[in-house]
Amino acid sequence: MLTSPNNPDGSVISREEIEELLELPCLVVLDEAYIEFYGDEHSFIQEVPKRQNLIVLRTFSKRAALAGLRVGYGVFPLRLIEYLWRMKQPYNVSVVAELAACAALSNPVYLEEVKNAIVMEREKMFKMMSSFSFLEPYKSQSNFILCR
């Protein structure tokens, strides 16, 4: 189980390192909850159909600001779907959460504007925090900044 970008420091795992792990005979679960703040071009979601050992998880909590509704999704190799359906709860997403997720998906322009604003503010905040002698902010590819 990997997270990239990672919480709590917002760092990323290099593409090369993930590809190296995917060569191993094991299942790799990649949590991309913050990937939109780093850039969709860094996502491994397009690799799932080509790889039998890769699962990519995403959430509506961060970019769509639906954290309290607990809505997310996964992209899995087809061979795993049968087993996942056996474990799935019959009603695991509320109607309100489903409607909110559908509303978010129906407005991609708004989602992109919000994401761009958050990334811009992250950069401003990093610069401001760096000016304080008592703070040591870590560069982040997420929607937050970890400081020491």
Short mmCIF file of N, CA, C and O in Angstrom, two decimals:
data_model
loop_
_atom_site.label_atom_id
_atom_site.label_comp_id
_atom_site.label_asym_id
_atom_site.label_seq_id
_atom_site.Cartn_x
_atom_site.Cartn_y
_atom_site.Cartn_z
N MET A 1 0.86 -1.17 0.00
CA MET A 1 0.00 0.00 0.00
C MET A 1 0.90 1.23 0.00
O MET A 1 1.71 1.41 0.91
N LEU A 2 0.76 2.05 -1.04
CA LEU A 2 1.58 3.25 -1.20
C LEU A 2 0.67 4.47 -1.32
O LEU A 2 -0.44 4.36 -1.85
N THR A 3 1.15 5.61 -0.87
CA THR A 3 0.42 6.85 -1.07
C THR A 3 1.34 7.83 -1.78
O THR A 3 2.48 8.04 -1.36
N SER A 4 0.84 8.41 -2.86
CA SER A 4 1.64 9.37 -3.61
C SER A 4 0.70 10.32 -4.35
O SER A 4 -0.06 9.86 -5.21
N PRO A 5 0.74 11.60 -4.01
CA PRO A 5 1.47 12.24 -2.93
C PRO A 5 1.06 11.70 -1.57
O PRO A 5 -0.05 11.25 -1.35
N ASN A 6 2.00 11.81 -0.67
CA ASN A 6 1.93 11.18 0.63
C ASN A 6 1.36 12.14 1.68
O ASN A 6 1.56 13.33 1.59
N ASN A 7 0.66 11.60 2.64
CA ASN A 7 0.25 12.35 3.81
C ASN A 7 1.06 11.76 4.97
O ASN A 7 1.06 10.55 5.13
N PRO A 8 1.82 12.52 5.72
CA PRO A 8 1.62 13.92 6.07
C PRO A 8 2.55 14.92 5.40
O PRO A 8 2.43 16.12 5.64
N ASP A 9 3.51 14.49 4.57
CA ASP A 9 4.48 15.49 4.10
C ASP A 9 4.28 15.96 2.67
O ASP A 9 4.97 16.87 2.22
N GLY A 10 3.37 15.37 1.92
CA GLY A 10 3.09 15.83 0.55
C GLY A 10 4.14 15.43 -0.47
O GLY A 10 4.11 15.90 -1.60
N SER A 11 5.05 14.53 -0.08
CA SER A 11 6.08 14.09 -1.03
C SER A 11 5.50 13.04 -1.98
O SER A 11 4.43 12.49 -1.75
N VAL A 12 6.24 12.79 -3.06
CA VAL A 12 5.78 11.82 -4.05
C VAL A 12 6.81 10.70 -4.20
O VAL A 12 8.00 10.89 -3.94
N ILE A 13 6.32 9.56 -4.62
CA ILE A 13 7.19 8.44 -4.96
C ILE A 13 7.47 8.57 -6.45
O ILE A 13 6.56 8.79 -7.25
N SER A 14 8.72 8.42 -6.83
CA SER A 14 9.07 8.60 -8.25
C SER A 14 8.39 7.54 -9.11
O SER A 14 8.12 6.43 -8.66
N ARG A 15 8.13 7.90 -10.34
CA ARG A 15 7.53 6.98 -11.30
C ARG A 15 8.40 5.72 -11.43
O ARG A 15 7.89 4.61 -11.51
N GLU A 16 9.72 5.92 -11.45
CA GLU A 16 10.65 4.80 -11.59
C GLU A 16 10.52 3.82 -10.42
O GLU A 16 10.55 2.61 -10.61
N GLU A 17 10.40 4.36 -9.20
CA GLU A 17 10.28 3.50 -8.03
C GLU A 17 8.97 2.70 -8.06
O GLU A 17 8.97 1.51 -7.73
N ILE A 18 7.89 3.34 -8.46
CA ILE A 18 6.61 2.62 -8.55
C ILE A 18 6.68 1.55 -9.63
O ILE A 18 6.23 0.42 -9.43
N GLU A 19 7.26 1.88 -10.77
CA GLU A 19 7.40 0.89 -11.84
C GLU A 19 8.27 -0.28 -11.40
O GLU A 19 7.99 -1.43 -11.76
N GLU A 20 9.29 0.00 -10.61
CA GLU A 20 10.14 -1.07 -10.09
C GLU A 20 9.34 -1.99 -9.17
O GLU A 20 9.46 -3.22 -9.24
N LEU A 21 8.51 -1.41 -8.31
CA LEU A 21 7.65 -2.22 -7.43
C LEU A 21 6.66 -3.05 -8.23
O LEU A 21 6.33 -4.18 -7.86
N LEU A 22 6.16 -2.50 -9.33
CA LEU A 22 5.19 -3.22 -10.16
C LEU A 22 5.80 -4.43 -10.86
O LEU A 22 5.07 -5.29 -11.34
N GLU A 23 7.11 -4.49 -10.92
CA GLU A 23 7.79 -5.65 -11.51
C GLU A 23 7.85 -6.82 -10.52
O GLU A 23 8.12 -7.94 -10.92
N LEU A 24 7.60 -6.55 -9.25
CA LEU A 24 7.62 -7.61 -8.25
C LEU A 24 6.35 -8.45 -8.31
O LEU A 24 5.30 -7.95 -8.73
N PRO A 25 6.40 -9.69 -7.86
CA PRO A 25 5.21 -10.56 -7.90
C PRO A 25 4.29 -10.30 -6.69
O PRO A 25 4.08 -11.17 -5.85
N CYS A 26 3.78 -9.06 -6.60
CA CYS A 26 2.88 -8.72 -5.50
C CYS A 26 1.87 -7.68 -5.99
O CYS A 26 2.07 -7.02 -7.02
N LEU A 27 0.80 -7.54 -5.24
CA LEU A 27 -0.22 -6.54 -5.55
C LEU A 27 0.24 -5.19 -5.03
O LEU A 27 0.69 -5.07 -3.89
N VAL A 28 0.16 -4.16 -5.87
CA VAL A 28 0.53 -2.80 -5.49
C VAL A 28 -0.74 -1.97 -5.45
O VAL A 28 -1.42 -1.83 -6.47
N VAL A 29 -1.07 -1.45 -4.27
CA VAL A 29 -2.23 -0.58 -4.11
C VAL A 29 -1.70 0.84 -3.96
O VAL A 29 -0.96 1.13 -3.02
N LEU A 30 -2.07 1.71 -4.89
CA LEU A 30 -1.56 3.07 -4.92
C LEU A 30 -2.70 4.04 -4.61
O LEU A 30 -3.65 4.16 -5.37
N ASP A 31 -2.60 4.70 -3.47
CA ASP A 31 -3.59 5.68 -3.05
C ASP A 31 -3.20 7.04 -3.65
O ASP A 31 -2.17 7.60 -3.28
N GLU A 32 -4.02 7.53 -4.56
CA GLU A 32 -3.76 8.80 -5.22
C GLU A 32 -4.76 9.88 -4.77
O GLU A 32 -5.22 10.70 -5.56
N ALA A 33 -5.05 9.91 -3.48
CA ALA A 33 -6.03 10.85 -2.94
C ALA A 33 -5.68 12.30 -3.25
O ALA A 33 -6.57 13.13 -3.42
N TYR A 34 -4.40 12.62 -3.36
CA TYR A 34 -3.97 14.01 -3.57
C TYR A 34 -3.38 14.24 -4.96
O TYR A 34 -2.79 15.29 -5.21
N ILE A 35 -3.52 13.30 -5.88
CA ILE A 35 -2.82 13.37 -7.17
C ILE A 35 -3.18 14.61 -7.99
O ILE A 35 -2.34 15.16 -8.70
N GLU A 36 -4.41 15.08 -7.89
CA GLU A 36 -4.80 16.25 -8.69
C GLU A 36 -3.96 17.48 -8.33
O GLU A 36 -3.73 18.33 -9.19
N PHE A 37 -3.50 17.57 -7.10
CA PHE A 37 -2.70 18.72 -6.69
C PHE A 37 -1.26 18.62 -7.19
O PHE A 37 -0.54 19.61 -7.20
N TYR A 38 -0.85 17.44 -7.59
CA TYR A 38 0.47 17.21 -8.16
C TYR A 38 0.40 17.30 -9.68
O TYR A 38 1.27 17.83 -10.33
N GLY A 39 -0.68 16.76 -10.24
CA GLY A 39 -0.89 16.77 -11.69
C GLY A 39 -1.36 15.41 -12.16
O GLY A 39 -0.71 14.40 -11.86
N ASP A 40 -2.49 15.39 -12.85
CA ASP A 40 -3.05 14.13 -13.34
C ASP A 40 -2.09 13.36 -14.23
O ASP A 40 -2.17 12.13 -14.34
N GLU A 41 -1.16 14.06 -14.86
CA GLU A 41 -0.20 13.38 -15.74
C GLU A 41 0.73 12.46 -14.95
O GLU A 41 1.37 11.59 -15.52
N HIS A 42 0.78 12.60 -13.64
CA HIS A 42 1.62 11.74 -12.80
C HIS A 42 0.86 10.51 -12.29
O HIS A 42 1.46 9.65 -11.64
N SER A 43 -0.41 10.42 -12.59
CA SER A 43 -1.23 9.32 -12.10
C SER A 43 -0.88 8.01 -12.80
O SER A 43 -0.46 8.00 -13.96
N PHE A 44 -1.11 6.92 -12.09
CA PHE A 44 -0.93 5.58 -12.66
C PHE A 44 -2.26 4.96 -13.08
O PHE A 44 -2.31 3.80 -13.46
N ILE A 45 -3.33 5.74 -13.04
CA ILE A 45 -4.65 5.19 -13.33
C ILE A 45 -4.74 4.59 -14.74
O ILE A 45 -5.39 3.58 -14.94
N GLN A 46 -4.03 5.17 -15.70
CA GLN A 46 -4.04 4.65 -17.07
C GLN A 46 -3.26 3.35 -17.21
O GLN A 46 -3.38 2.64 -18.20
N GLU A 47 -2.45 3.03 -16.21
CA GLU A 47 -1.64 1.81 -16.24
C GLU A 47 -2.40 0.57 -15.79
O GLU A 47 -1.97 -0.55 -16.05
N VAL A 48 -3.50 0.77 -15.09
CA VAL A 48 -4.23 -0.37 -14.52
C VAL A 48 -4.62 -1.41 -15.57
O VAL A 48 -4.40 -2.61 -15.35
N PRO A 49 -5.17 -1.03 -16.73
CA PRO A 49 -5.53 -2.07 -17.71
C PRO A 49 -4.33 -2.87 -18.24
O PRO A 49 -4.48 -3.99 -18.69
N LYS A 50 -3.14 -2.30 -18.13
CA LYS A 50 -1.93 -2.97 -18.63
C LYS A 50 -1.24 -3.82 -17.57
O LYS A 50 -0.32 -4.57 -17.88
N ARG A 51 -1.63 -3.64 -16.31
CA ARG A 51 -0.93 -4.30 -15.20
C ARG A 51 -1.92 -5.13 -14.38
O ARG A 51 -2.93 -4.62 -13.92
N GLN A 52 -1.61 -6.37 -14.15
CA GLN A 52 -2.49 -7.26 -13.39
C GLN A 52 -2.29 -7.12 -11.88
O GLN A 52 -3.05 -7.69 -11.09
N ASN A 53 -1.29 -6.36 -11.46
CA ASN A 53 -0.99 -6.26 -10.03
C ASN A 53 -1.11 -4.82 -9.50
O ASN A 53 -0.52 -4.49 -8.47
N LEU A 54 -1.87 -3.97 -10.18
CA LEU A 54 -2.00 -2.57 -9.76
C LEU A 54 -3.44 -2.19 -9.48
O LEU A 54 -4.33 -2.45 -10.30
N ILE A 55 -3.65 -1.59 -8.32
CA ILE A 55 -4.94 -0.99 -7.95
C ILE A 55 -4.66 0.48 -7.65
O ILE A 55 -3.71 0.79 -6.93
N VAL A 56 -5.48 1.37 -8.21
CA VAL A 56 -5.36 2.80 -7.93
C VAL A 56 -6.63 3.25 -7.22
O VAL A 56 -7.74 2.98 -7.68
N LEU A 57 -6.45 3.93 -6.09
CA LEU A 57 -7.57 4.43 -5.31
C LEU A 57 -7.61 5.95 -5.39
O LEU A 57 -6.57 6.61 -5.39
N ARG A 58 -8.83 6.49 -5.46
CA ARG A 58 -9.04 7.94 -5.51
C ARG A 58 -10.16 8.31 -4.55
O ARG A 58 -10.93 7.46 -4.12
N THR A 59 -10.28 9.60 -4.26
CA THR A 59 -11.32 10.08 -3.35
C THR A 59 -11.90 11.39 -3.85
O THR A 59 -11.25 12.11 -4.61
N PHE A 60 -13.11 11.67 -3.41
CA PHE A 60 -13.73 12.97 -3.67
C PHE A 60 -13.48 13.91 -2.48
O PHE A 60 -13.88 15.06 -2.50
N SER A 61 -12.84 13.41 -1.44
CA SER A 61 -12.66 14.17 -0.21
C SER A 61 -11.81 15.41 -0.39
O SER A 61 -12.10 16.45 0.19
N LYS A 62 -10.74 15.31 -1.14
CA LYS A 62 -9.78 16.41 -1.22
C LYS A 62 -10.18 17.44 -2.27
O LYS A 62 -10.55 18.55 -1.95
N ARG A 63 -10.12 17.07 -3.53
CA ARG A 63 -10.35 18.02 -4.62
C ARG A 63 -11.79 18.52 -4.67
O ARG A 63 -12.04 19.69 -4.97
N ALA A 64 -12.75 17.66 -4.40
CA ALA A 64 -14.16 18.05 -4.48
C ALA A 64 -14.71 18.50 -3.13
O ALA A 64 -15.89 18.83 -3.04
N ALA A 65 -13.88 18.50 -2.09
CA ALA A 65 -14.26 18.96 -0.75
C ALA A 65 -15.47 18.21 -0.20
O ALA A 65 -16.36 18.78 0.41
N LEU A 66 -15.50 16.90 -0.39
CA LEU A 66 -16.59 16.06 0.10
C LEU A 66 -16.11 15.12 1.20
O LEU A 66 -16.61 14.00 1.33
N ALA A 67 -15.17 15.58 2.02
CA ALA A 67 -14.54 14.71 3.02
C ALA A 67 -15.54 14.04 3.96
O ALA A 67 -15.42 12.86 4.25
N GLY A 68 -16.52 14.75 4.43
CA GLY A 68 -17.47 14.19 5.38
C GLY A 68 -18.38 13.13 4.78
O GLY A 68 -19.00 12.36 5.51
N LEU A 69 -18.45 13.07 3.46
CA LEU A 69 -19.35 12.12 2.80
C LEU A 69 -18.69 10.78 2.50
O LEU A 69 -19.38 9.82 2.16
N ARG A 70 -17.38 10.71 2.61
CA ARG A 70 -16.64 9.45 2.45
C ARG A 70 -16.91 8.77 1.11
O ARG A 70 -17.30 7.61 1.05
N VAL A 71 -16.72 9.52 0.02
CA VAL A 71 -16.93 8.97 -1.33
C VAL A 71 -15.59 8.81 -2.02
O VAL A 71 -14.79 9.74 -2.07
N GLY A 72 -15.37 7.63 -2.55
CA GLY A 72 -14.15 7.37 -3.29
C GLY A 72 -14.38 6.28 -4.32
O GLY A 72 -15.49 5.78 -4.45
N TYR A 73 -13.33 5.95 -5.04
CA TYR A 73 -13.45 4.88 -6.03
C TYR A 73 -12.09 4.23 -6.25
O TYR A 73 -11.06 4.77 -5.86
N GLY A 74 -12.13 3.09 -6.84
CA GLY A 74 -10.90 2.37 -7.16
C GLY A 74 -10.93 1.89 -8.59
O GLY A 74 -12.00 1.64 -9.15
N VAL A 75 -9.76 1.77 -9.18
CA VAL A 75 -9.61 1.22 -10.53
C VAL A 75 -8.79 -0.05 -10.36
O VAL A 75 -7.68 -0.01 -9.83
N PHE A 76 -9.39 -1.17 -10.77
CA PHE A 76 -8.84 -2.49 -10.50
C PHE A 76 -8.65 -3.29 -11.77
O PHE A 76 -9.41 -3.12 -12.74
N PRO A 77 -7.72 -4.24 -11.78
CA PRO A 77 -7.65 -5.20 -12.88
C PRO A 77 -8.95 -6.02 -12.90
O PRO A 77 -9.49 -6.36 -11.85
N LEU A 78 -9.44 -6.33 -14.08
CA LEU A 78 -10.70 -7.07 -14.21
C LEU A 78 -10.70 -8.38 -13.44
O LEU A 78 -11.72 -8.77 -12.88
N ARG A 79 -9.57 -9.03 -13.36
CA ARG A 79 -9.52 -10.34 -12.68
C ARG A 79 -9.84 -10.24 -11.19
O ARG A 79 -10.20 -11.23 -10.57
N LEU A 80 -9.74 -9.04 -10.60
CA LEU A 80 -9.99 -8.89 -9.16
C LEU A 80 -11.44 -8.51 -8.85
O LEU A 80 -11.88 -8.64 -7.71
N ILE A 81 -12.17 -8.03 -9.83
CA ILE A 81 -13.52 -7.53 -9.60
C ILE A 81 -14.42 -8.58 -8.94
O ILE A 81 -15.15 -8.28 -7.99
N GLU A 82 -14.38 -9.80 -9.42
CA GLU A 82 -15.22 -10.87 -8.87
C GLU A 82 -15.01 -11.00 -7.35
O GLU A 82 -15.97 -11.14 -6.59
N TYR A 83 -13.77 -10.94 -6.91
CA TYR A 83 -13.46 -11.09 -5.49
C TYR A 83 -13.89 -9.86 -4.68
O TYR A 83 -14.34 -9.98 -3.54
N LEU A 84 -13.74 -8.70 -5.28
CA LEU A 84 -14.14 -7.47 -4.59
C LEU A 84 -15.65 -7.41 -4.40
O LEU A 84 -16.13 -6.94 -3.36
N TRP A 85 -16.41 -7.85 -5.38
CA TRP A 85 -17.87 -7.86 -5.25
C TRP A 85 -18.33 -8.76 -4.10
O TRP A 85 -19.33 -8.50 -3.45
N ARG A 86 -17.57 -9.81 -3.82
CA ARG A 86 -17.91 -10.72 -2.73
C ARG A 86 -17.79 -10.03 -1.37
O ARG A 86 -18.48 -10.40 -0.42
N MET A 87 -16.91 -9.05 -1.26
CA MET A 87 -16.67 -8.36 0.01
C MET A 87 -17.48 -7.08 0.17
O MET A 87 -17.62 -6.57 1.26
N LYS A 88 -17.98 -6.56 -0.92
CA LYS A 88 -18.66 -5.25 -0.90
C LYS A 88 -19.93 -5.29 -0.06
O LYS A 88 -20.72 -6.20 -0.15
N GLN A 89 -20.10 -4.24 0.75
CA GLN A 89 -21.34 -4.08 1.51
C GLN A 89 -22.46 -3.70 0.54
O GLN A 89 -22.21 -3.00 -0.45
N PRO A 90 -23.69 -4.09 0.79
CA PRO A 90 -24.78 -3.82 -0.17
C PRO A 90 -25.07 -2.32 -0.35
O PRO A 90 -25.35 -1.89 -1.45
N TYR A 91 -25.00 -1.53 0.70
CA TYR A 91 -25.29 -0.09 0.60
C TYR A 91 -24.19 0.67 1.32
O TYR A 91 -24.34 1.05 2.47
N ASN A 92 -23.08 0.89 0.64
CA ASN A 92 -21.96 1.50 1.33
C ASN A 92 -21.76 2.99 1.02
O ASN A 92 -20.85 3.60 1.56
N VAL A 93 -22.59 3.58 0.17
CA VAL A 93 -22.54 5.01 -0.12
C VAL A 93 -23.95 5.55 0.04
O VAL A 93 -24.89 5.02 -0.55
N SER A 94 -24.10 6.61 0.82
CA SER A 94 -25.43 7.18 1.03
C SER A 94 -25.92 7.88 -0.23
O SER A 94 -25.13 8.25 -1.11
N VAL A 95 -27.22 8.10 -0.31
CA VAL A 95 -27.81 8.81 -1.44
C VAL A 95 -27.25 10.22 -1.53
O VAL A 95 -26.92 10.70 -2.61
N VAL A 96 -27.12 10.89 -0.39
CA VAL A 96 -26.58 12.25 -0.37
C VAL A 96 -25.15 12.27 -0.91
O VAL A 96 -24.80 13.13 -1.73
N ALA A 97 -24.33 11.31 -0.48
CA ALA A 97 -22.94 11.24 -0.95
C ALA A 97 -22.89 10.97 -2.45
O ALA A 97 -22.10 11.58 -3.17
N GLU A 98 -23.75 10.09 -2.92
CA GLU A 98 -23.79 9.78 -4.35
C GLU A 98 -24.19 11.00 -5.17
O GLU A 98 -23.59 11.31 -6.20
N LEU A 99 -25.21 11.73 -4.70
CA LEU A 99 -25.64 12.94 -5.41
C LEU A 99 -24.54 14.00 -5.42
O LEU A 99 -24.33 14.67 -6.43
N ALA A 100 -23.85 14.17 -4.30
CA ALA A 100 -22.77 15.15 -4.23
C ALA A 100 -21.62 14.78 -5.17
O ALA A 100 -21.07 15.65 -5.86
N ALA A 101 -21.28 13.51 -5.24
CA ALA A 101 -20.22 13.06 -6.14
C ALA A 101 -20.62 13.28 -7.60
O ALA A 101 -19.81 13.75 -8.40
N CYS A 102 -21.87 12.97 -7.92
CA CYS A 102 -22.35 13.19 -9.30
C CYS A 102 -22.34 14.68 -9.65
O CYS A 102 -21.98 15.06 -10.76
N ALA A 103 -22.73 15.52 -8.69
CA ALA A 103 -22.71 16.97 -8.92
C ALA A 103 -21.28 17.44 -9.17
O ALA A 103 -21.03 18.26 -10.06
N ALA A 104 -20.34 16.93 -8.39
CA ALA A 104 -18.93 17.31 -8.58
C ALA A 104 -18.44 16.89 -9.96
O ALA A 104 -17.78 17.67 -10.66
N LEU A 105 -18.77 15.68 -10.36
CA LEU A 105 -18.33 15.18 -11.67
C LEU A 105 -18.97 15.94 -12.83
O LEU A 105 -18.39 16.03 -13.91
N SER A 106 -20.15 16.50 -12.59
CA SER A 106 -20.85 17.21 -13.67
C SER A 106 -20.28 18.61 -13.91
O SER A 106 -20.69 19.28 -14.85
N ASN A 107 -19.34 19.04 -13.06
CA ASN A 107 -18.78 20.38 -13.22
C ASN A 107 -17.25 20.33 -13.19
O ASN A 107 -16.62 20.88 -12.28
N PRO A 108 -16.62 19.74 -14.21
CA PRO A 108 -15.16 19.61 -14.20
C PRO A 108 -14.43 20.95 -14.28
O PRO A 108 -13.33 21.08 -13.76
N VAL A 109 -15.05 21.94 -14.89
CA VAL A 109 -14.41 23.26 -14.99
C VAL A 109 -14.25 23.85 -13.59
O VAL A 109 -13.19 24.36 -13.23
N TYR A 110 -15.30 23.76 -12.79
CA TYR A 110 -15.25 24.26 -11.42
C TYR A 110 -14.19 23.51 -10.61
O TYR A 110 -13.40 24.12 -9.89
N LEU A 111 -14.15 22.18 -10.73
CA LEU A 111 -13.16 21.39 -10.01
C LEU A 111 -11.74 21.81 -10.38
O LEU A 111 -10.87 21.91 -9.51
N GLU A 112 -11.52 22.06 -11.63
CA GLU A 112 -10.19 22.49 -12.10
C GLU A 112 -9.83 23.87 -11.55
O GLU A 112 -8.70 24.10 -11.11
N GLU A 113 -10.80 24.78 -11.53
CA GLU A 113 -10.56 26.12 -10.98
C GLU A 113 -10.22 26.06 -9.50
O GLU A 113 -9.30 26.74 -9.04
N VAL A 114 -10.96 25.25 -8.76
CA VAL A 114 -10.70 25.11 -7.32
C VAL A 114 -9.32 24.50 -7.10
O VAL A 114 -8.55 24.98 -6.27
N LYS A 115 -8.99 23.47 -7.84
CA LYS A 115 -7.67 22.83 -7.71
C LYS A 115 -6.56 23.83 -8.01
O LYS A 115 -5.59 23.94 -7.26
N ASN A 116 -6.71 24.60 -9.08
CA ASN A 116 -5.68 25.59 -9.44
C ASN A 116 -5.53 26.65 -8.35
O ASN A 116 -4.41 27.07 -8.03
N ALA A 117 -6.64 27.08 -7.77
CA ALA A 117 -6.60 28.08 -6.69
C ALA A 117 -5.87 27.51 -5.47
O ALA A 117 -5.05 28.20 -4.84
N ILE A 118 -6.14 26.25 -5.13
CA ILE A 118 -5.50 25.61 -3.98
C ILE A 118 -3.99 25.49 -4.22
O ILE A 118 -3.19 25.79 -3.33
N VAL A 119 -3.60 25.09 -5.41
CA VAL A 119 -2.17 24.94 -5.72
C VAL A 119 -1.48 26.31 -5.65
O VAL A 119 -0.37 26.43 -5.11
N MET A 120 -2.13 27.34 -6.17
CA MET A 120 -1.57 28.68 -6.13
C MET A 120 -1.41 29.16 -4.68
O MET A 120 -0.37 29.71 -4.30
N GLU A 121 -2.42 28.92 -3.86
CA GLU A 121 -2.35 29.30 -2.44
C GLU A 121 -1.29 28.49 -1.70
O GLU A 121 -0.62 29.01 -0.81
N ARG A 122 -1.13 27.23 -2.07
CA ARG A 122 -0.09 26.40 -1.44
C ARG A 122 1.28 27.01 -1.69
O ARG A 122 2.11 27.09 -0.78
N GLU A 123 1.52 27.46 -2.91
CA GLU A 123 2.81 28.06 -3.24
C GLU A 123 3.02 29.37 -2.48
O GLU A 123 4.11 29.63 -1.97
N LYS A 124 1.98 30.20 -2.39
CA LYS A 124 2.08 31.45 -1.63
C LYS A 124 2.33 31.15 -0.16
O LYS A 124 3.16 31.80 0.49
N MET A 125 1.62 30.20 0.38
CA MET A 125 1.75 29.83 1.79
C MET A 125 3.15 29.29 2.08
O MET A 125 3.75 29.62 3.10
N PHE A 126 3.67 28.47 1.17
CA PHE A 126 5.02 27.93 1.36
C PHE A 126 6.03 29.07 1.43
O PHE A 126 6.91 29.08 2.31
N LYS A 127 5.91 30.02 0.51
CA LYS A 127 6.83 31.16 0.49
C LYS A 127 6.72 31.97 1.78
O LYS A 127 7.73 32.34 2.39
N MET A 128 5.50 32.21 2.23
CA MET A 128 5.29 32.97 3.45
C MET A 128 5.86 32.22 4.67
O MET A 128 6.56 32.81 5.50
N MET A 129 5.57 30.93 4.76
CA MET A 129 6.04 30.14 5.89
C MET A 129 7.56 30.06 5.91
O MET A 129 8.17 30.01 6.98
N SER A 130 8.17 30.05 4.75
CA SER A 130 9.64 29.98 4.65
C SER A 130 10.30 31.22 5.23
O SER A 130 11.47 31.19 5.60
N SER A 131 9.58 32.32 5.29
CA SER A 131 10.16 33.57 5.79
C SER A 131 10.25 33.60 7.32
O SER A 131 10.93 34.45 7.88
N PHE A 132 9.59 32.69 8.00
CA PHE A 132 9.64 32.65 9.46
C PHE A 132 10.80 31.77 9.92
O PHE A 132 10.91 30.61 9.52
N SER A 133 11.63 32.31 10.79
CA SER A 133 12.81 31.57 11.24
C SER A 133 12.45 30.34 12.06
O SER A 133 13.22 29.38 12.12
N PHE A 134 11.30 30.34 12.69
CA PHE A 134 10.90 29.23 13.55
C PHE A 134 10.15 28.12 12.80
O PHE A 134 9.76 27.13 13.40
N LEU A 135 9.94 28.30 11.49
CA LEU A 135 9.25 27.28 10.69
C LEU A 135 10.18 26.74 9.62
O LEU A 135 10.96 27.47 9.02
N GLU A 136 10.05 25.45 9.38
CA GLU A 136 10.76 24.82 8.27
C GLU A 136 9.73 24.03 7.45
O GLU A 136 9.48 22.86 7.72
N PRO A 137 9.09 24.69 6.46
CA PRO A 137 8.08 23.99 5.66
C PRO A 137 8.73 23.02 4.68
O PRO A 137 9.81 23.27 4.16
N TYR A 138 8.07 21.89 4.48
CA TYR A 138 8.53 20.91 3.49
C TYR A 138 7.77 21.14 2.20
O TYR A 138 6.56 21.37 2.21
N LYS A 139 8.47 21.06 1.08
CA LYS A 139 7.83 21.21 -0.23
C LYS A 139 6.75 20.14 -0.35
O LYS A 139 6.97 18.99 0.00
N SER A 140 5.59 20.52 -0.82
CA SER A 140 4.45 19.61 -0.88
C SER A 140 3.86 19.55 -2.28
O SER A 140 3.81 20.57 -2.98
N GLN A 141 3.40 18.39 -2.66
CA GLN A 141 2.67 18.21 -3.91
C GLN A 141 1.21 17.88 -3.60
O GLN A 141 0.52 17.24 -4.39
N SER A 142 0.74 18.31 -2.45
CA SER A 142 -0.60 18.01 -1.99
C SER A 142 -1.36 19.31 -1.75
O SER A 142 -0.98 20.35 -2.25
N ASN A 143 -2.41 19.24 -0.94
CA ASN A 143 -3.18 20.45 -0.63
C ASN A 143 -2.85 20.95 0.77
O ASN A 143 -3.62 21.68 1.36
N PHE A 144 -1.71 20.57 1.31
CA PHE A 144 -1.28 20.98 2.65
C PHE A 144 0.23 21.09 2.66
O PHE A 144 0.91 20.62 1.74
N ILE A 145 0.75 21.69 3.72
CA ILE A 145 2.20 21.84 3.89
C ILE A 145 2.55 21.39 5.31
O ILE A 145 1.99 21.89 6.28
N LEU A 146 3.48 20.47 5.41
CA LEU A 146 3.99 20.04 6.70
C LEU A 146 5.14 20.94 7.09
O LEU A 146 6.00 21.27 6.27
N CYS A 147 5.14 21.37 8.36
CA CYS A 147 6.23 22.23 8.86
C CYS A 147 6.89 21.57 10.05
O CYS A 147 6.27 20.83 10.80
N ARG A 148 8.14 21.92 10.20
CA ARG A 148 8.90 21.46 11.37
C ARG A 148 9.12 22.63 12.28
O ARG A 148 9.31 23.74 11.87
#
